[in-house]
Short mmCIF file of C-alpha atoms (C1' of nucleotides) in Angstrom, two decimals:
data_model
loop_
_atom_site.label_atom_id
_atom_site.label_comp_id
_atom_site.label_asym_id
_atom_site.label_seq_id
_atom_site.Cartn_x
_atom_site.Cartn_y
_atom_site.Cartn_z
CA UNK A 473 -0.02 0.09 0.07
CA UNK A 474 3.00 2.24 0.18
CA UNK A 475 2.78 2.55 -3.48
CA UNK A 476 4.42 5.75 -4.46
CA UNK A 477 2.22 7.68 -6.70
CA UNK A 478 4.08 8.98 -9.72
CA UNK A 479 3.23 11.53 -12.41
CA UNK A 480 2.82 8.72 -15.01
CA UNK A 481 0.32 6.89 -12.84
CA UNK A 482 -1.77 9.99 -12.56
CA UNK A 483 -1.36 10.77 -16.16
CA UNK A 484 -2.41 7.24 -17.32
CA UNK A 485 -5.49 7.30 -15.11
CA UNK A 486 -6.65 10.67 -16.46
CA UNK A 487 -6.05 9.46 -20.06
CA UNK A 488 -7.99 6.35 -19.29
CA UNK A 489 -10.81 8.33 -17.95
CA UNK A 490 -10.75 10.59 -20.98
CA UNK A 491 -10.86 7.67 -23.30
CA UNK A 492 -13.67 6.10 -21.64
CA UNK A 493 -15.84 9.11 -20.97
CA UNK A 494 -14.93 11.34 -23.80
CA UNK A 495 -14.20 14.15 -21.57
CA UNK A 496 -11.66 15.24 -18.98
CA UNK A 497 -12.52 14.46 -15.30
CA UNK A 498 -13.34 17.02 -12.58
CA UNK A 499 -11.00 17.37 -9.58
CA UNK A 500 -13.46 15.18 -7.60
CA UNK A 501 -13.37 12.58 -10.15
CA UNK A 502 -9.64 12.70 -10.34
CA UNK A 503 -9.55 12.17 -6.52
CA UNK A 504 -11.53 9.13 -7.07
CA UNK A 505 -9.57 7.46 -9.82
CA UNK A 506 -6.24 8.18 -8.32
CA UNK A 507 -7.42 7.27 -4.84
CA UNK A 508 -7.00 10.37 -2.64
CA UNK A 509 -9.62 12.17 -0.57
CA UNK A 510 -8.99 15.71 -1.00
CA UNK A 511 -9.40 18.00 -3.96
CA UNK A 512 -6.31 19.90 -2.87
CA UNK A 513 -4.32 16.93 -3.46
CA UNK A 514 -5.64 16.78 -6.89
CA UNK A 515 -4.63 20.37 -7.35
CA UNK A 516 -1.07 19.45 -6.23
CA UNK A 517 -0.71 16.87 -8.77
CA UNK A 518 -2.48 18.79 -11.60
CA UNK A 519 -0.02 21.67 -11.17
CA UNK A 520 2.76 19.06 -11.62
CA UNK A 521 1.23 17.81 -14.78
CA UNK A 522 0.74 21.22 -16.03
CA UNK A 523 4.36 22.07 -15.30
CA UNK A 524 5.44 18.81 -17.09
CA UNK A 525 3.45 19.93 -20.12
CA UNK A 526 1.41 16.81 -19.92
CA UNK A 527 -1.81 18.87 -19.29
CA UNK A 528 -2.89 22.25 -20.41
CA UNK A 529 -5.43 24.67 -19.74
CA UNK A 530 -7.44 26.14 -22.64
CA UNK A 531 -8.65 29.77 -22.99
CA UNK A 532 -11.53 29.11 -20.57
CA UNK A 533 -9.30 27.37 -17.89
CA UNK A 534 -10.47 23.77 -18.54
CA UNK A 535 -7.96 21.06 -18.38
CA UNK A 536 -7.00 19.52 -21.80
CA UNK A 537 -4.62 16.72 -22.76
CA UNK A 538 -1.58 18.05 -24.57
CA UNK A 539 -1.36 15.28 -27.04
CA UNK A 540 -4.03 13.12 -28.50
CA UNK A 541 -3.87 10.06 -26.51
CA UNK A 542 -4.37 7.80 -29.61
CA UNK A 543 -1.69 9.41 -31.65
CA UNK A 544 1.30 7.44 -32.76
CA UNK A 545 4.96 8.18 -33.27
CA UNK A 546 5.79 8.51 -36.95
CA UNK A 547 8.88 6.72 -37.69
CA UNK A 548 9.54 8.62 -41.00
CA UNK A 549 11.64 6.23 -42.94
CA UNK A 550 12.43 2.57 -42.73
CA UNK A 551 16.13 2.87 -42.18
CA UNK A 552 18.91 2.05 -39.77
CA UNK A 553 18.41 1.98 -36.00
CA UNK A 554 14.96 3.07 -36.35
CA UNK A 555 12.99 1.25 -33.72
CA UNK A 556 15.54 1.61 -30.99
CA UNK A 557 15.35 5.37 -31.09
CA UNK A 558 12.12 5.88 -29.32
CA UNK A 559 13.35 9.05 -27.96
CA UNK A 560 12.01 11.15 -30.69
CA UNK A 561 8.62 12.16 -29.52
CA UNK A 562 7.17 13.34 -32.88
CA UNK A 563 3.74 12.39 -31.84
CA UNK A 564 2.31 15.20 -33.67
CA UNK A 565 0.82 12.59 -35.94
CA UNK A 566 -2.82 12.97 -36.26
CA UNK A 567 -5.80 10.85 -35.73
CA UNK A 568 -6.74 8.68 -38.53
CA UNK A 569 -10.11 10.06 -38.44
CA UNK A 570 -8.95 13.39 -39.29
CA UNK A 571 -6.51 12.11 -41.79
CA UNK A 572 -8.91 10.06 -43.79
CA UNK A 573 -12.23 11.78 -43.47
CA UNK A 574 -12.70 15.18 -44.98
CA UNK A 575 -16.46 15.49 -44.70
CA UNK A 576 -18.15 12.97 -42.52
CA UNK A 577 -21.58 13.85 -43.85
CA UNK A 578 -20.99 13.00 -47.49
CA UNK A 579 -18.81 10.12 -46.88
CA UNK A 580 -19.50 6.48 -46.03
CA UNK A 581 -17.70 3.14 -45.42
CA UNK A 582 -17.78 0.12 -47.47
CA UNK A 583 -16.35 -3.45 -46.84
CA UNK A 584 -14.84 -4.63 -49.99
CA UNK A 585 -16.02 -7.68 -51.73
CA UNK A 586 -14.45 -9.07 -54.81
CA UNK A 587 -11.02 -8.70 -56.47
CA UNK A 588 -11.87 -6.13 -59.17
CA UNK A 589 -9.18 -3.62 -57.65
CA UNK A 590 -6.60 -6.07 -56.50
CA UNK A 591 -3.76 -4.62 -58.50
CA UNK A 592 -4.49 -1.29 -56.97
CA UNK A 593 -3.87 -2.75 -53.55
CA UNK A 594 -7.52 -2.93 -52.60
CA UNK A 595 -8.42 -6.42 -51.37
CA UNK A 596 -11.36 -8.34 -50.17
CA UNK A 597 -12.42 -7.23 -46.59
CA UNK A 598 -10.64 -4.05 -46.74
CA UNK A 599 -12.56 -0.94 -45.75
CA UNK A 600 -12.86 1.98 -48.23
CA UNK A 601 -13.87 5.31 -47.54
CA UNK A 602 -16.32 6.71 -50.32
CA UNK A 603 -16.91 10.45 -50.72
CA UNK A 604 -20.30 10.76 -52.47
CA UNK A 605 -20.53 14.22 -53.77
CA UNK A 606 -17.22 14.60 -55.32
CA UNK A 607 -16.75 14.86 -59.23
CA UNK A 608 -14.51 11.93 -60.35
CA UNK A 609 -11.19 13.04 -61.91
CA UNK A 610 -9.37 11.07 -64.52
CA UNK A 611 -7.64 8.06 -62.81
CA UNK A 612 -9.79 8.22 -59.71
CA UNK A 613 -11.20 4.98 -58.27
CA UNK A 614 -14.98 5.27 -58.24
CA UNK A 615 -17.97 3.24 -56.98
CA UNK A 616 -20.06 2.75 -60.01
CA UNK A 617 -22.98 0.74 -61.11
CA UNK A 618 -22.28 -1.90 -63.75
CA UNK A 619 -24.94 -4.32 -64.85
CA UNK A 620 -26.92 -3.43 -61.78
CA UNK A 621 -24.13 -4.11 -59.43
CA UNK A 622 -21.97 -1.58 -57.69
CA UNK A 623 -18.41 -2.22 -58.16
CA UNK A 624 -15.16 -0.28 -57.85
CA UNK A 625 -13.34 0.73 -61.14
CA UNK A 626 -10.79 3.15 -62.32
CA UNK A 627 -12.42 6.23 -63.83
CA UNK A 628 -10.83 7.25 -67.28
CA UNK A 629 -11.86 9.89 -69.67
CA UNK A 630 -10.64 9.02 -73.19
CA UNK A 631 -11.74 11.69 -75.71
CA UNK A 632 -15.25 12.43 -74.90
CA UNK A 633 -15.82 8.91 -73.57
CA UNK A 634 -15.78 7.47 -70.02
CA UNK A 635 -14.10 4.17 -69.57
CA UNK A 636 -14.30 2.12 -66.43
CA UNK A 637 -11.48 -0.27 -65.81
CA UNK A 638 -10.85 -2.77 -63.10
CA UNK A 639 -7.35 -3.26 -61.65
CA UNK A 640 -7.47 -6.85 -62.53
CA UNK A 641 -6.91 -8.29 -66.04
CA UNK A 642 -9.69 -10.85 -65.34
CA UNK A 643 -12.22 -8.07 -66.06
CA UNK A 644 -12.49 -6.10 -69.33
CA UNK A 645 -12.94 -2.34 -69.48
CA UNK A 646 -16.39 -1.10 -69.59
CA UNK A 647 -17.83 1.85 -71.58
CA UNK A 648 -20.94 2.65 -69.62
CA UNK A 649 -24.30 3.50 -71.28
CA UNK A 650 -25.67 7.03 -71.04
CA UNK A 651 -27.03 6.62 -67.50
CA UNK A 652 -23.73 6.09 -65.79
CA UNK A 653 -24.45 6.00 -61.98
CA UNK A 654 -21.51 6.82 -59.82
CA UNK A 655 -22.02 6.65 -56.00
CA UNK A 656 -18.70 8.29 -55.11
CA UNK A 657 -14.99 8.55 -55.31
CA UNK A 658 -12.70 6.21 -53.18
CA UNK A 659 -10.69 8.58 -50.94
CA UNK A 660 -9.25 6.07 -48.50
CA UNK A 661 -8.40 2.43 -47.84
CA UNK A 662 -8.08 0.83 -44.36
CA UNK A 663 -6.95 -2.71 -43.76
CA UNK A 664 -6.64 -4.33 -40.36
CA UNK A 665 -4.69 -7.50 -39.63
CA UNK A 666 -5.34 -9.65 -36.47
CA UNK A 667 -9.00 -8.81 -36.01
CA UNK B 130 -31.47 38.25 -40.04
CA UNK B 131 -34.72 36.57 -39.87
CA UNK B 132 -32.78 33.23 -40.21
CA UNK B 133 -34.89 30.62 -38.45
CA UNK B 134 -32.67 28.66 -36.13
CA UNK B 135 -33.09 25.06 -36.64
CA UNK B 136 -32.17 21.99 -34.53
CA UNK B 137 -29.61 21.07 -37.19
CA UNK B 138 -27.99 24.34 -37.09
CA UNK B 139 -27.49 24.12 -33.34
CA UNK B 140 -26.31 20.55 -33.56
CA UNK B 141 -23.62 21.55 -36.26
CA UNK B 142 -22.35 24.50 -34.20
CA UNK B 143 -21.96 22.34 -31.22
CA UNK B 144 -20.29 19.50 -33.06
CA UNK B 145 -17.92 22.04 -34.62
CA UNK B 146 -17.04 23.42 -31.28
CA UNK B 147 -16.45 19.93 -29.94
CA UNK B 148 -14.07 19.05 -32.99
CA UNK B 149 -12.19 22.26 -32.53
CA UNK B 150 -11.78 22.32 -28.71
CA UNK B 151 -11.93 18.67 -27.93
CA UNK B 152 -14.69 19.19 -25.29
CA UNK B 153 -18.29 20.17 -25.10
CA UNK B 154 -19.16 23.95 -24.87
CA UNK B 155 -20.75 25.45 -21.77
CA UNK B 156 -24.19 26.94 -21.82
CA UNK B 157 -22.51 30.49 -22.01
CA UNK B 158 -20.30 29.20 -24.99
CA UNK B 159 -23.26 27.80 -26.79
CA UNK B 160 -25.02 31.05 -26.34
CA UNK B 161 -22.05 32.74 -28.15
CA UNK B 162 -21.80 30.38 -31.09
CA UNK B 163 -25.57 30.23 -31.92
CA UNK B 164 -25.88 33.91 -31.35
CA UNK B 165 -28.34 34.26 -28.41
CA UNK B 166 -27.80 36.42 -25.39
CA UNK B 167 -29.48 34.30 -22.71
CA UNK B 168 -28.45 31.04 -21.14
CA UNK B 169 -32.20 30.24 -20.77
CA UNK B 170 -32.45 30.13 -24.58
CA UNK B 171 -29.63 27.70 -24.63
CA UNK B 172 -31.29 25.59 -22.21
CA UNK B 173 -34.46 25.73 -24.45
CA UNK B 174 -32.52 24.38 -27.34
CA UNK B 175 -30.46 21.84 -25.39
CA UNK B 176 -33.68 20.24 -24.06
CA UNK B 177 -34.83 19.90 -27.80
CA UNK B 178 -31.38 18.18 -28.67
CA UNK B 179 -31.78 16.00 -25.65
CA UNK B 180 -35.27 14.92 -26.68
CA UNK B 181 -34.10 14.44 -30.22
CA UNK B 182 -31.39 12.05 -28.93
CA UNK B 183 -28.68 14.22 -30.46
CA UNK B 184 -27.16 14.98 -27.18
CA UNK B 185 -27.08 13.06 -23.91
CA UNK B 186 -26.11 13.63 -20.31
CA UNK B 187 -23.71 11.23 -18.76
CA UNK B 188 -23.81 9.87 -15.25
CA UNK B 189 -22.55 13.19 -13.90
CA UNK B 190 -24.92 15.39 -15.84
CA UNK B 191 -22.39 16.46 -18.45
CA UNK B 192 -23.48 17.12 -22.10
CA UNK B 193 -22.21 14.41 -24.36
CA UNK B 194 -22.58 13.84 -28.16
CA UNK B 195 -24.63 10.70 -28.82
CA UNK B 196 -22.67 9.75 -31.78
CA UNK B 197 -18.97 10.15 -32.64
CA UNK B 198 -19.03 13.10 -35.08
CA UNK B 199 -16.46 11.57 -37.21
CA UNK B 200 -18.15 8.16 -37.55
CA UNK B 201 -19.37 7.17 -40.97
CA UNK B 202 -22.39 5.21 -42.34
CA UNK B 203 -21.30 1.57 -42.99
CA UNK B 204 -23.00 0.57 -46.23
CA UNK B 205 -22.56 -3.13 -45.65
CA UNK B 206 -22.41 -4.67 -49.10
CA UNK B 207 -21.96 -3.24 -52.53
CA UNK B 208 -25.28 -4.16 -53.86
CA UNK B 209 -28.35 -2.73 -55.48
CA UNK B 210 -29.66 0.62 -54.60
CA UNK B 211 -27.10 1.14 -52.05
CA UNK B 212 -26.11 4.84 -52.09
CA UNK B 213 -29.54 6.27 -52.36
CA UNK B 214 -30.81 4.73 -49.23
CA UNK B 215 -29.15 6.98 -46.94
CA UNK B 216 -32.04 6.48 -44.51
CA UNK B 217 -30.26 3.62 -42.62
CA UNK B 218 -28.37 5.50 -39.88
CA UNK B 219 -26.10 2.66 -38.90
CA UNK B 220 -23.44 5.08 -37.92
CA UNK B 221 -22.37 2.90 -35.01
CA UNK B 222 -19.10 2.54 -37.02
CA UNK B 223 -16.24 3.47 -34.98
CA UNK B 224 -13.45 5.80 -35.25
CA UNK B 225 -10.59 4.50 -37.23
CA UNK B 226 -8.29 5.19 -34.30
CA UNK B 227 -10.13 2.77 -32.12
CA UNK B 228 -10.44 0.41 -35.02
CA UNK B 229 -6.72 0.32 -35.85
CA UNK B 230 -4.91 0.98 -32.67
CA UNK B 231 -4.98 -1.41 -29.94
CA UNK B 232 -2.15 -0.12 -27.90
CA UNK B 233 -0.94 3.32 -28.67
CA UNK B 234 2.13 3.17 -26.51
CA UNK B 235 3.71 0.13 -28.30
CA UNK B 236 2.63 1.04 -31.82
CA UNK B 237 4.08 3.45 -34.32
CA UNK B 238 3.40 4.59 -37.73
CA UNK B 239 5.57 4.11 -40.94
CA UNK B 240 5.45 5.54 -44.38
CA UNK B 241 5.94 2.74 -46.80
CA UNK B 242 8.92 2.94 -49.18
CA UNK B 243 9.74 0.27 -51.75
CA UNK B 244 7.61 -2.47 -53.32
CA UNK B 245 8.52 -5.52 -51.19
CA UNK B 246 4.89 -6.16 -50.12
CA UNK B 247 3.18 -5.06 -53.29
CA UNK B 248 1.25 -8.35 -53.75
CA UNK B 249 -0.05 -8.11 -50.36
CA UNK B 250 -1.65 -4.86 -51.14
CA UNK B 251 0.90 -2.62 -49.38
CA UNK B 252 2.18 0.06 -51.67
CA UNK B 253 4.64 2.76 -51.62
CA UNK B 254 3.48 5.86 -49.56
CA UNK B 255 0.90 3.72 -47.63
CA UNK B 256 1.00 4.17 -43.88
CA UNK B 257 1.29 1.04 -41.81
CA UNK B 258 0.76 0.58 -38.10
CA UNK B 259 3.44 -1.37 -36.44
CA UNK B 260 2.98 -2.87 -33.05
CA UNK B 261 6.27 -3.51 -31.53
CA UNK B 262 6.01 -5.84 -28.70
CA UNK B 263 3.91 -8.47 -30.20
CA UNK B 264 5.31 -11.99 -30.99
CA UNK B 265 5.00 -12.64 -34.72
CA UNK B 266 2.81 -15.63 -35.78
CA UNK B 267 3.28 -17.58 -38.81
CA UNK B 268 2.09 -15.57 -41.90
CA UNK B 269 2.23 -12.22 -40.03
CA UNK B 270 3.76 -9.42 -41.89
CA UNK B 271 6.72 -8.04 -39.87
CA UNK B 272 9.13 -5.18 -39.89
CA UNK B 273 12.63 -6.84 -39.88
CA UNK B 274 16.13 -6.06 -40.39
CA UNK B 275 17.67 -7.50 -43.48
CA UNK B 276 21.37 -6.55 -44.48
CA UNK B 277 21.17 -3.55 -42.17
CA UNK B 278 17.88 -2.24 -43.71
CA UNK B 279 14.42 -2.44 -42.17
CA UNK B 280 12.04 -3.96 -44.58
CA UNK B 281 8.63 -5.65 -44.44
CA UNK B 282 8.34 -9.38 -44.94
CA UNK B 283 6.16 -12.19 -44.42
CA UNK B 284 7.00 -14.22 -41.44
CA UNK B 285 6.99 -18.01 -41.88
CA UNK B 286 8.17 -20.79 -39.61
CA UNK B 287 9.19 -23.84 -41.49
CA UNK B 288 10.14 -26.63 -39.18
CA UNK B 289 12.53 -24.94 -36.68
CA UNK B 290 13.47 -22.25 -39.15
CA UNK B 291 12.32 -18.71 -39.76
CA UNK B 292 11.88 -17.67 -43.37
CA UNK B 293 11.22 -14.12 -44.37
CA UNK B 294 9.45 -13.61 -47.73
CA UNK B 295 8.54 -10.58 -49.69
CA UNK B 296 5.31 -10.31 -51.43
CA UNK B 297 7.06 -9.64 -54.61
CA UNK B 298 8.67 -12.29 -56.93
CA UNK B 299 11.61 -9.89 -57.40
CA UNK B 300 12.90 -10.70 -54.03
CA UNK B 301 14.02 -14.05 -52.88
CA UNK B 302 13.10 -15.54 -49.54
CA UNK B 303 15.54 -14.82 -46.71
CA UNK B 304 16.66 -17.18 -44.03
CA UNK B 305 17.94 -14.82 -41.37
CA UNK B 306 21.14 -15.36 -39.26
CA UNK B 307 20.85 -16.00 -35.65
CA UNK B 308 20.53 -12.40 -34.76
CA UNK B 309 17.12 -11.78 -36.44
CA UNK B 310 15.79 -8.40 -35.39
CA UNK B 311 12.19 -7.70 -35.64
CA UNK B 312 10.81 -4.36 -34.95
CA UNK B 313 7.19 -5.31 -34.93
CA UNK B 314 4.13 -6.81 -36.42
CA UNK B 315 2.16 -4.92 -39.16
CA UNK B 316 -1.44 -4.62 -37.72
CA UNK B 317 -2.94 -2.06 -40.12
CA UNK B 318 -2.63 -0.24 -43.40
CA UNK B 319 -3.92 3.07 -44.34
CA UNK B 320 -3.93 4.60 -47.66
CA UNK B 321 -5.36 8.05 -48.63
CA UNK B 322 -6.05 9.18 -52.25
CA UNK B 323 -6.42 12.99 -53.10
CA UNK B 324 -3.89 14.37 -50.59
"C1'" DT C 767 17.29 12.76 16.37
"C1'" DT C 768 16.34 16.48 13.71
"C1'" DG C 769 15.11 19.33 10.10
"C1'" DA C 770 13.59 20.06 5.29
"C1'" DC C 771 10.70 18.65 1.85
"C1'" DA C 772 6.98 15.85 -0.33
"C1'" DA C 773 2.37 14.21 0.13
"C1'" DT C 774 -2.11 14.27 2.15
"C1'" DA C 775 -6.47 15.98 4.43
"C1'" DG C 776 -10.14 19.09 5.19
"C1'" DA C 777 -12.45 23.36 5.33
"C1'" DA C 778 -13.55 27.64 3.25
"C1'" DC C 779 -14.21 30.80 -0.77
"C1'" DG C 780 -15.44 33.21 -5.02
"C1'" DA C 781 -16.63 31.97 -9.67
"C1'" DT C 782 -19.16 29.69 -12.81
"C1'" DC C 783 -22.11 26.09 -13.98
"C1'" DG C 784 -26.88 24.54 -15.42
"C1'" DT C 785 -31.66 25.37 -13.95
"C1'" DT C 786 -35.87 27.77 -13.24
"C1'" DC C 787 -38.67 31.58 -13.08
"C1'" DT C 788 -41.19 35.64 -15.25
"C1'" DA C 789 -41.89 38.52 -18.99
"C1'" DT C 790 -41.70 39.75 -24.02
"C1'" DA C 791 -41.48 39.22 -28.75
"C1'" DT C 792 -42.40 36.60 -33.02
"C1'" DC C 793 -44.83 33.34 -35.89
"C1'" DA C 794 -48.42 30.50 -37.64
"C1'" DT C 795 -53.14 29.36 -38.21
"C1'" DA C 796 -57.99 29.80 -37.44
"C1'" DT D 266 -57.51 40.08 -36.07
"C1'" DA D 267 -57.22 37.08 -32.43
"C1'" DT D 268 -54.97 33.25 -30.29
"C1'" DG D 269 -51.89 29.88 -29.04
"C1'" DA D 270 -47.38 28.01 -29.82
"C1'" DT D 271 -42.58 29.01 -30.52
"C1'" DA D 272 -38.48 31.69 -29.46
"C1'" DT D 273 -35.84 35.10 -26.81
"C1'" DA D 274 -34.28 37.98 -22.69
"C1'" DG D 275 -32.92 38.68 -18.06
"C1'" DA D 276 -32.64 37.74 -13.38
"C1'" DA D 277 -32.08 34.75 -9.59
"C1'" DC D 278 -30.92 30.40 -7.41
"C1'" DG D 279 -28.59 26.24 -5.56
"C1'" DA D 280 -24.82 23.07 -6.80
"C1'" DT D 281 -20.46 22.32 -8.06
"C1'" DC D 282 -16.20 23.77 -10.00
"C1'" DG D 283 -11.20 24.84 -9.14
"C1'" DT D 284 -8.45 27.46 -5.84
"C1'" DT D 285 -6.35 28.53 -1.67
"C1'" DC D 286 -5.53 28.14 3.08
"C1'" DT D 287 -3.88 25.68 7.41
"C1'" DA D 288 -2.53 21.53 9.39
"C1'" DT D 289 -0.88 16.84 9.66
"C1'" DT D 290 1.67 12.86 8.13
"C1'" DG D 291 5.58 10.48 5.90
"C1'" DT D 292 10.30 10.19 3.98
"C1'" DC D 293 15.02 10.98 3.30
"C1'" DA D 294 19.42 13.03 4.37
"C1'" DA D 295 22.30 15.75 7.45
#
DNA sequence: TTGACAATAGAACGATCGTTCTATATCATA
DNA sequence: TATGATATAGAACGATCGTTCTATTGTCAA
């Protein structure tokens, strides 16, 4: 029970609270989760965390986490000695949500079925982000209706014509009829191993 | 100036505040951002948002967004009539951060260079999530040191031996020396089009 | 042992929170 | 126009917030 309370302990418990509740804890709540009975003790630790730069106060005086607790180190290039040098705290790298999603309201997710874009590195069970009200550019990957089915194809403009091509030699290019229906443009791909 | 204030207006402004500040606004702040002068008017609108299920109160009475503002609709399968039916509000789909990152402390990001895993659908300039203290299983993609360089390979155990294979016929399988160094296991891939 | 410092407890305080009340102003419909 | 419903303003209130103070305990080194 003589467990020395460390800055890291307190930090971790506050981060855990934030991840669970989607907001920062009050001083009373911090008192509960770190196991002290007085708010003044919390104040004591919060000042330490502020000095250490782990916490901040925003313009209104509310506590804020300095860095996104889900952000990852970005190890720029795969080169010598990389993984050992964990010293570089370049954690300024983003949340994937911000990175991938420009407009949540016009985007949706799709679980990929089929192998039509296999050579573009899009495989079955990948998730793709589709942005629906964006005009397809030449070379974009689009979600289009072909023979009543929605599939992904490269979008090409050749002369005045639109050609839809799979990234798979198994499938032939398609020159759509007048009523080409395009659901959206693929703006991102996400794959997860070890479900 | 006779702009009717709608529920959606208020919702959007609160969400915008949340995304910008990482916390929910106070009533005074809501008054500012929606342009009213009295907190009682804010209360009036908040009750509406609560009734509509757009906002909630947590156990302590703090306002919370019911759904993650970055979450996307998941359109399950690519089949008929899909994109038109935006009625299905199955937005229960996650943030990519939660989806991809199990342990932020032991994971890091890598920008892919080279084509060694091209046939596994991992291409140059993709981002991969590497989890560093996880024991590689047979068939995993690992980040390993080969001839002083860090590259991605399939990890295979054949008999008592470890074989590292690229997903590219250009490169031959490698049977590493005794001092095999593995930086981690690839647990996710993220690609973004239209930077 | 003693003294200095780190850590905790508890009480009090002003400020701000969200709520509630009354009172107007605006809009829609009969 | 008359009437009810909708939307706004402003003041007041109790509750809780974070801060500050005093006081006590525990730890380590001189």
